[in-house]
Amino acid sequence: MPRGSEELTNARKAEIVNACAVLYETRSFKEITLKEIGEKTSFTRTSIYNYFQTKEEIFLALFQREYEAWIEDLDALRCGHRKLSVDAFSDELARTLERRERLLKLMAMNHYDMEANSRNLVAFKKAYGGSLLAVTHCLEKFFPRMTDEDVQGFLYAFFPFMFGIYPYTAVTEQQRTAMELAGVGYVRLSVRELTRSFTAKLLQGFQM
C-alpha cells in the first residue's frame, strides 16, 4: 500500500472503481482489462496494483457500492411511507431496482469466479447482508402479519429472482433475432413491470 493518508487511499480506490463503472456502461466484464481501467485514472497505471490486485477485486468493490446505494433507496422507501398496500409496495420496490441497472447487470455475472479471485470478501458480504436486512425492515413495517418464516421465504425467492432480471430485460438485437428465428415467443417487459408483478405475487395474502 502506498504511503499517504487514508483519505488519499480511499480517493484513489474510488477513482479506480469510477473508471471501471464508466467502462462497464458500454462494455462487458470480459472485455474490460486492468490496463484500460488504469488508463482512465489520473495516476500511474501500474499504481493500480497498490489498491487492487485483480480486475475481479475492482468489480467486487463496484458491486459493493451498488448494493450500498440500493440500501439507501430501500431505507428511503421505508422511512418515506407510513403504510403501503401490496400493489403500492410492489411498485415502489420495483422503482428502486429500475434505478439500479448497474446492480442488476453485476448480479447477472458469475459470482463464483469473481469472489474466488478477490482477497477480501468481508466488506462486500456486509453490503449484501445489509440489502437483505433493508428489505426485511420494509416487509416488517408494511406487512406486520408476515412471520419470520414468511419474510425468509420472500427473501429466498426475491433475491435469486433479481439475478435473472438483467438478462431477461436487457435483450440484445442479436438475441432477439435469434429467438425470432428459433420461434421463441418473447414478451418484452421492463425491470419495473417484471419486478412489480413478481413482488405482488409473493405478497398475496399479506394485505393489511
mmCIF file of C-alpha atoms in Angstrom:
data_model
loop_
_atom_site.group_PDB
_atom_site.id
_atom_site.type_symbol
_atom_site.label_atom_id
_atom_site.label_comp_id
_atom_site.label_asym_id
_atom_site.label_seq_id
_atom_site.Cartn_x
_atom_site.Cartn_y
_atom_site.Cartn_z
ATOM 1 C CA MET A 1 0.000 0.000 0.000
ATOM 2 C CA PRO A 2 1.441 3.404 -0.920
ATOM 3 C CA ARG A 3 2.300 5.957 1.684
ATOM 4 C CA GLY A 4 -0.203 8.712 2.284
ATOM 5 C CA SER A 5 -3.344 9.469 4.154
ATOM 6 C CA GLU A 6 -6.331 7.188 4.425
ATOM 7 C CA GLU A 7 -8.289 9.852 2.562
ATOM 8 C CA LEU A 8 -5.892 9.664 -0.396
ATOM 9 C CA THR A 9 -6.060 5.882 -0.437
ATOM 10 C CA ASN A 10 -9.868 5.913 -0.398
ATOM 11 C CA ALA A 11 -9.968 8.620 -3.067
ATOM 12 C CA ARG A 12 -7.745 6.615 -5.389
ATOM 13 C CA LYS A 13 -9.751 3.446 -4.820
ATOM 14 C CA ALA A 14 -12.907 5.392 -5.636
ATOM 15 C CA GLU A 15 -11.292 6.774 -8.791
ATOM 16 C CA ILE A 16 -10.397 3.265 -9.933
ATOM 17 C CA VAL A 17 -13.910 1.996 -9.246
ATOM 18 C CA ASN A 18 -15.382 5.001 -11.053
ATOM 19 C CA ALA A 19 -13.205 4.248 -14.078
ATOM 20 C CA CYS A 20 -14.446 0.672 -14.059
ATOM 21 C CA ALA A 21 -18.056 1.868 -13.822
ATOM 22 C CA VAL A 22 -17.621 4.120 -16.868
ATOM 23 C CA LEU A 23 -16.212 1.281 -18.963
ATOM 24 C CA TYR A 24 -18.919 -1.079 -17.728
ATOM 25 C CA GLU A 25 -21.628 1.188 -19.154
ATOM 26 C CA THR A 26 -20.829 0.035 -22.678
ATOM 27 C CA ARG A 27 -18.557 -2.993 -22.238
ATOM 28 C CA SER A 28 -18.835 -6.416 -20.647
ATOM 29 C CA PHE A 29 -16.748 -7.745 -17.783
ATOM 30 C CA LYS A 30 -14.727 -9.953 -20.144
ATOM 31 C CA GLU A 31 -13.940 -7.069 -22.478
ATOM 32 C CA ILE A 32 -12.593 -4.730 -19.796
ATOM 33 C CA THR A 33 -8.932 -5.052 -18.805
ATOM 34 C CA LEU A 34 -6.937 -3.780 -15.850
ATOM 35 C CA LYS A 35 -4.852 -1.775 -18.304
ATOM 36 C CA GLU A 36 -7.914 0.039 -19.620
ATOM 37 C CA ILE A 37 -9.166 0.783 -16.127
ATOM 38 C CA GLY A 38 -5.757 2.102 -15.117
ATOM 39 C CA GLU A 39 -5.539 4.327 -18.185
ATOM 40 C CA LYS A 40 -8.688 6.142 -17.081
ATOM 41 C CA THR A 41 -7.176 7.169 -13.735
ATOM 42 C CA SER A 42 -5.174 10.328 -13.049
ATOM 43 C CA PHE A 43 -2.186 8.481 -11.589
ATOM 44 C CA THR A 44 0.334 5.992 -12.931
ATOM 45 C CA ARG A 45 -1.386 2.949 -14.410
ATOM 46 C CA THR A 46 0.868 0.491 -12.585
ATOM 47 C CA SER A 47 -0.106 2.121 -9.284
ATOM 48 C CA ILE A 48 -3.473 0.419 -9.569
ATOM 49 C CA TYR A 49 -1.865 -2.713 -8.124
ATOM 50 C CA ASN A 50 -1.255 -0.860 -4.864
ATOM 51 C CA TYR A 51 -5.023 -0.809 -4.362
ATOM 52 C CA PHE A 52 -6.450 -3.762 -6.283
ATOM 53 C CA GLN A 53 -4.617 -6.919 -7.330
ATOM 54 C CA THR A 54 -7.160 -8.192 -9.843
ATOM 55 C CA LYS A 55 -9.935 -6.954 -12.086
ATOM 56 C CA GLU A 56 -12.337 -9.027 -10.024
ATOM 57 C CA GLU A 57 -11.462 -7.054 -6.893
ATOM 58 C CA ILE A 58 -12.356 -3.809 -8.658
ATOM 59 C CA PHE A 59 -15.661 -5.190 -9.864
ATOM 60 C CA LEU A 60 -16.453 -6.514 -6.419
ATOM 61 C CA ALA A 61 -15.820 -3.029 -4.992
ATOM 62 C CA LEU A 62 -18.194 -1.626 -7.620
ATOM 63 C CA PHE A 63 -20.716 -4.307 -6.732
ATOM 64 C CA GLN A 64 -20.429 -3.360 -3.051
ATOM 65 C CA ARG A 65 -21.036 0.296 -3.876
ATOM 66 C CA GLU A 66 -24.125 -0.579 -5.889
ATOM 67 C CA TYR A 67 -25.558 -2.637 -3.031
ATOM 68 C CA GLU A 68 -24.933 0.252 -0.649
ATOM 69 C CA ALA A 69 -26.731 2.673 -2.974
ATOM 70 C CA TRP A 70 -29.693 0.283 -3.193
ATOM 71 C CA ILE A 71 -29.796 0.034 0.595
ATOM 72 C CA GLU A 72 -30.132 3.821 0.746
ATOM 73 C CA ASP A 73 -33.056 3.604 -1.679
ATOM 74 C CA LEU A 74 -34.716 0.908 0.418
ATOM 75 C CA ASP A 75 -34.273 2.883 3.629
ATOM 76 C CA ALA A 76 -35.799 5.939 1.940
ATOM 77 C CA LEU A 77 -38.736 3.799 0.804
ATOM 78 C CA ARG A 78 -39.315 2.535 4.332
ATOM 79 C CA CYS A 79 -38.977 5.927 6.006
ATOM 80 C CA GLY A 80 -40.940 7.781 3.358
ATOM 81 C CA HIS A 81 -44.247 5.960 3.839
ATOM 82 C CA ARG A 82 -46.378 5.175 6.862
ATOM 83 C CA LYS A 83 -48.384 2.494 5.085
ATOM 84 C CA LEU A 84 -48.283 0.809 1.682
ATOM 85 C CA SER A 85 -50.620 -1.688 0.071
ATOM 86 C CA VAL A 86 -49.219 -4.771 -1.633
ATOM 87 C CA ASP A 87 -49.565 -3.140 -5.042
ATOM 88 C CA ALA A 88 -48.057 0.159 -3.898
ATOM 89 C CA PHE A 89 -45.124 -1.519 -2.163
ATOM 90 C CA SER A 90 -44.515 -3.783 -5.149
ATOM 91 C CA ASP A 91 -44.328 -0.747 -7.393
ATOM 92 C CA GLU A 92 -42.071 1.212 -5.037
ATOM 93 C CA LEU A 93 -39.698 -1.742 -4.654
ATOM 94 C CA ALA A 94 -39.666 -2.164 -8.427
ATOM 95 C CA ARG A 95 -38.750 1.502 -8.814
ATOM 96 C CA THR A 96 -35.691 1.051 -6.584
ATOM 97 C CA LEU A 97 -34.370 -1.631 -8.924
ATOM 98 C CA GLU A 98 -35.339 0.307 -12.034
ATOM 99 C CA ARG A 99 -32.812 2.920 -10.868
ATOM 100 C CA ARG A 100 -30.113 0.281 -10.299
ATOM 101 C CA GLU A 101 -29.441 -1.199 -13.736
ATOM 102 C CA ARG A 102 -25.727 -1.497 -12.972
ATOM 103 C CA LEU A 103 -26.502 -3.534 -9.843
ATOM 104 C CA LEU A 104 -28.716 -5.867 -11.864
ATOM 105 C CA LYS A 105 -26.054 -6.215 -14.557
ATOM 106 C CA LEU A 106 -23.464 -7.133 -11.926
ATOM 107 C CA MET A 107 -25.861 -9.646 -10.408
ATOM 108 C CA ALA A 108 -26.026 -11.453 -13.739
ATOM 109 C CA MET A 109 -22.266 -12.152 -13.646
ATOM 110 C CA ASN A 110 -20.506 -15.308 -12.462
ATOM 111 C CA HIS A 111 -20.012 -14.540 -8.780
ATOM 112 C CA TYR A 112 -18.059 -17.697 -8.033
ATOM 113 C CA ASP A 113 -15.150 -16.699 -10.230
ATOM 114 C CA MET A 114 -15.269 -13.051 -9.184
ATOM 115 C CA GLU A 115 -15.214 -13.850 -5.483
ATOM 116 C CA ALA A 116 -12.606 -16.591 -5.866
ATOM 117 C CA ASN A 117 -10.188 -14.089 -7.409
ATOM 118 C CA SER A 118 -10.638 -11.440 -4.698
ATOM 119 C CA ARG A 119 -8.730 -11.283 -1.441
ATOM 120 C CA ASN A 120 -11.226 -9.734 0.948
ATOM 121 C CA LEU A 121 -14.904 -10.506 0.663
ATOM 122 C CA VAL A 122 -15.971 -9.231 4.076
ATOM 123 C CA ALA A 123 -16.915 -5.674 3.044
ATOM 124 C CA PHE A 124 -18.834 -6.971 0.042
ATOM 125 C CA LYS A 125 -20.690 -9.558 2.105
ATOM 126 C CA LYS A 126 -21.607 -6.868 4.641
ATOM 127 C CA ALA A 127 -23.172 -4.819 1.858
ATOM 128 C CA TYR A 128 -25.038 -7.854 0.544
ATOM 129 C CA GLY A 129 -26.221 -8.664 4.056
ATOM 130 C CA GLY A 130 -27.262 -5.058 4.503
ATOM 131 C CA SER A 131 -29.538 -5.296 1.475
ATOM 132 C CA LEU A 132 -31.204 -8.392 2.918
ATOM 133 C CA LEU A 133 -31.759 -6.533 6.166
ATOM 134 C CA ALA A 134 -33.106 -3.439 4.405
ATOM 135 C CA VAL A 135 -35.707 -5.488 2.523
ATOM 136 C CA THR A 136 -36.579 -7.299 5.760
ATOM 137 C CA HIS A 137 -37.201 -3.999 7.542
ATOM 138 C CA CYS A 138 -39.518 -2.896 4.742
ATOM 139 C CA LEU A 139 -41.531 -6.098 4.980
ATOM 140 C CA GLU A 140 -41.757 -5.878 8.755
ATOM 141 C CA LYS A 141 -43.082 -2.316 8.580
ATOM 142 C CA PHE A 142 -45.586 -2.612 5.759
ATOM 143 C CA PHE A 143 -46.735 -6.202 6.286
ATOM 144 C CA PRO A 144 -46.717 -6.894 10.047
ATOM 145 C CA ARG A 145 -48.759 -10.056 9.533
ATOM 146 C CA MET A 146 -45.732 -11.735 7.960
ATOM 147 C CA THR A 147 -43.984 -14.191 10.264
ATOM 148 C CA ASP A 148 -40.211 -14.642 10.351
ATOM 149 C CA GLU A 149 -40.721 -17.698 8.156
ATOM 150 C CA ASP A 150 -42.788 -15.667 5.687
ATOM 151 C CA VAL A 151 -40.103 -12.999 5.462
ATOM 152 C CA GLN A 152 -37.408 -15.614 4.972
ATOM 153 C CA GLY A 153 -39.462 -17.222 2.234
ATOM 154 C CA PHE A 154 -39.787 -13.877 0.470
ATOM 155 C CA LEU A 155 -36.044 -13.253 0.620
ATOM 156 C CA TYR A 156 -35.214 -16.737 -0.656
ATOM 157 C CA ALA A 157 -37.492 -16.177 -3.653
ATOM 158 C CA PHE A 158 -36.869 -12.489 -4.369
ATOM 159 C CA PHE A 159 -33.074 -12.340 -4.250
ATOM 160 C CA PRO A 160 -32.492 -15.252 -6.661
ATOM 161 C CA PHE A 161 -35.133 -13.664 -8.904
ATOM 162 C CA MET A 162 -33.092 -10.435 -9.037
ATOM 163 C CA PHE A 163 -30.109 -12.285 -10.515
ATOM 164 C CA GLY A 164 -32.161 -13.007 -13.634
ATOM 165 C CA ILE A 165 -33.735 -9.589 -14.174
ATOM 166 C CA TYR A 166 -30.967 -8.034 -16.266
ATOM 167 C CA PRO A 167 -30.505 -10.820 -18.841
ATOM 168 C CA TYR A 168 -34.277 -11.023 -19.264
ATOM 169 C CA THR A 169 -34.895 -7.297 -19.694
ATOM 170 C CA ALA A 170 -31.682 -6.248 -21.493
ATOM 171 C CA VAL A 171 -32.008 -8.416 -24.595
ATOM 172 C CA THR A 172 -29.652 -7.516 -27.437
ATOM 173 C CA GLU A 173 -30.742 -7.248 -31.051
ATOM 174 C CA GLN A 174 -28.740 -10.393 -31.841
ATOM 175 C CA GLN A 175 -30.546 -12.324 -29.096
ATOM 176 C CA ARG A 176 -33.933 -11.015 -30.196
ATOM 177 C CA THR A 177 -33.303 -12.025 -33.805
ATOM 178 C CA ALA A 178 -32.116 -15.486 -32.737
ATOM 179 C CA MET A 179 -35.259 -16.022 -30.640
ATOM 180 C CA GLU A 180 -37.457 -14.979 -33.546
ATOM 181 C CA LEU A 181 -35.685 -17.398 -35.877
ATOM 182 C CA ALA A 182 -35.955 -20.138 -33.244
ATOM 183 C CA GLY A 183 -39.674 -19.491 -32.835
ATOM 184 C CA VAL A 184 -39.301 -18.497 -29.196
ATOM 185 C CA GLY A 185 -42.029 -16.141 -28.059
ATOM 186 C CA TYR A 186 -40.504 -13.249 -26.151
ATOM 187 C CA VAL A 187 -42.601 -10.663 -24.348
ATOM 188 C CA ARG A 188 -40.595 -7.521 -23.606
ATOM 189 C CA LEU A 189 -41.058 -6.385 -20.007
ATOM 190 C CA SER A 190 -39.267 -3.597 -18.193
ATOM 191 C CA VAL A 191 -37.416 -4.011 -14.896
ATOM 192 C CA ARG A 192 -40.255 -2.226 -13.163
ATOM 193 C CA GLU A 193 -43.008 -4.320 -14.758
ATOM 194 C CA LEU A 194 -41.269 -7.625 -14.118
ATOM 195 C CA THR A 195 -40.337 -6.813 -10.520
ATOM 196 C CA ARG A 196 -43.694 -5.316 -9.621
ATOM 197 C CA SER A 197 -45.588 -8.358 -10.893
ATOM 198 C CA PHE A 198 -43.322 -10.871 -9.149
ATOM 199 C CA THR A 199 -43.332 -8.984 -5.839
ATOM 200 C CA ALA A 200 -47.113 -8.687 -5.823
ATOM 201 C CA LYS A 201 -47.437 -12.439 -6.330
ATOM 202 C CA LEU A 202 -45.062 -13.151 -3.440
ATOM 203 C CA LEU A 203 -47.052 -10.890 -1.137
ATOM 204 C CA GLN A 204 -50.514 -12.212 -1.962
ATOM 205 C CA GLY A 205 -52.410 -12.751 1.260
ATOM 206 C CA PHE A 206 -50.461 -10.227 3.333
ATOM 207 C CA GLN A 207 -52.536 -7.178 2.519
ATOM 208 C CA MET A 208 -53.406 -5.241 5.686
#
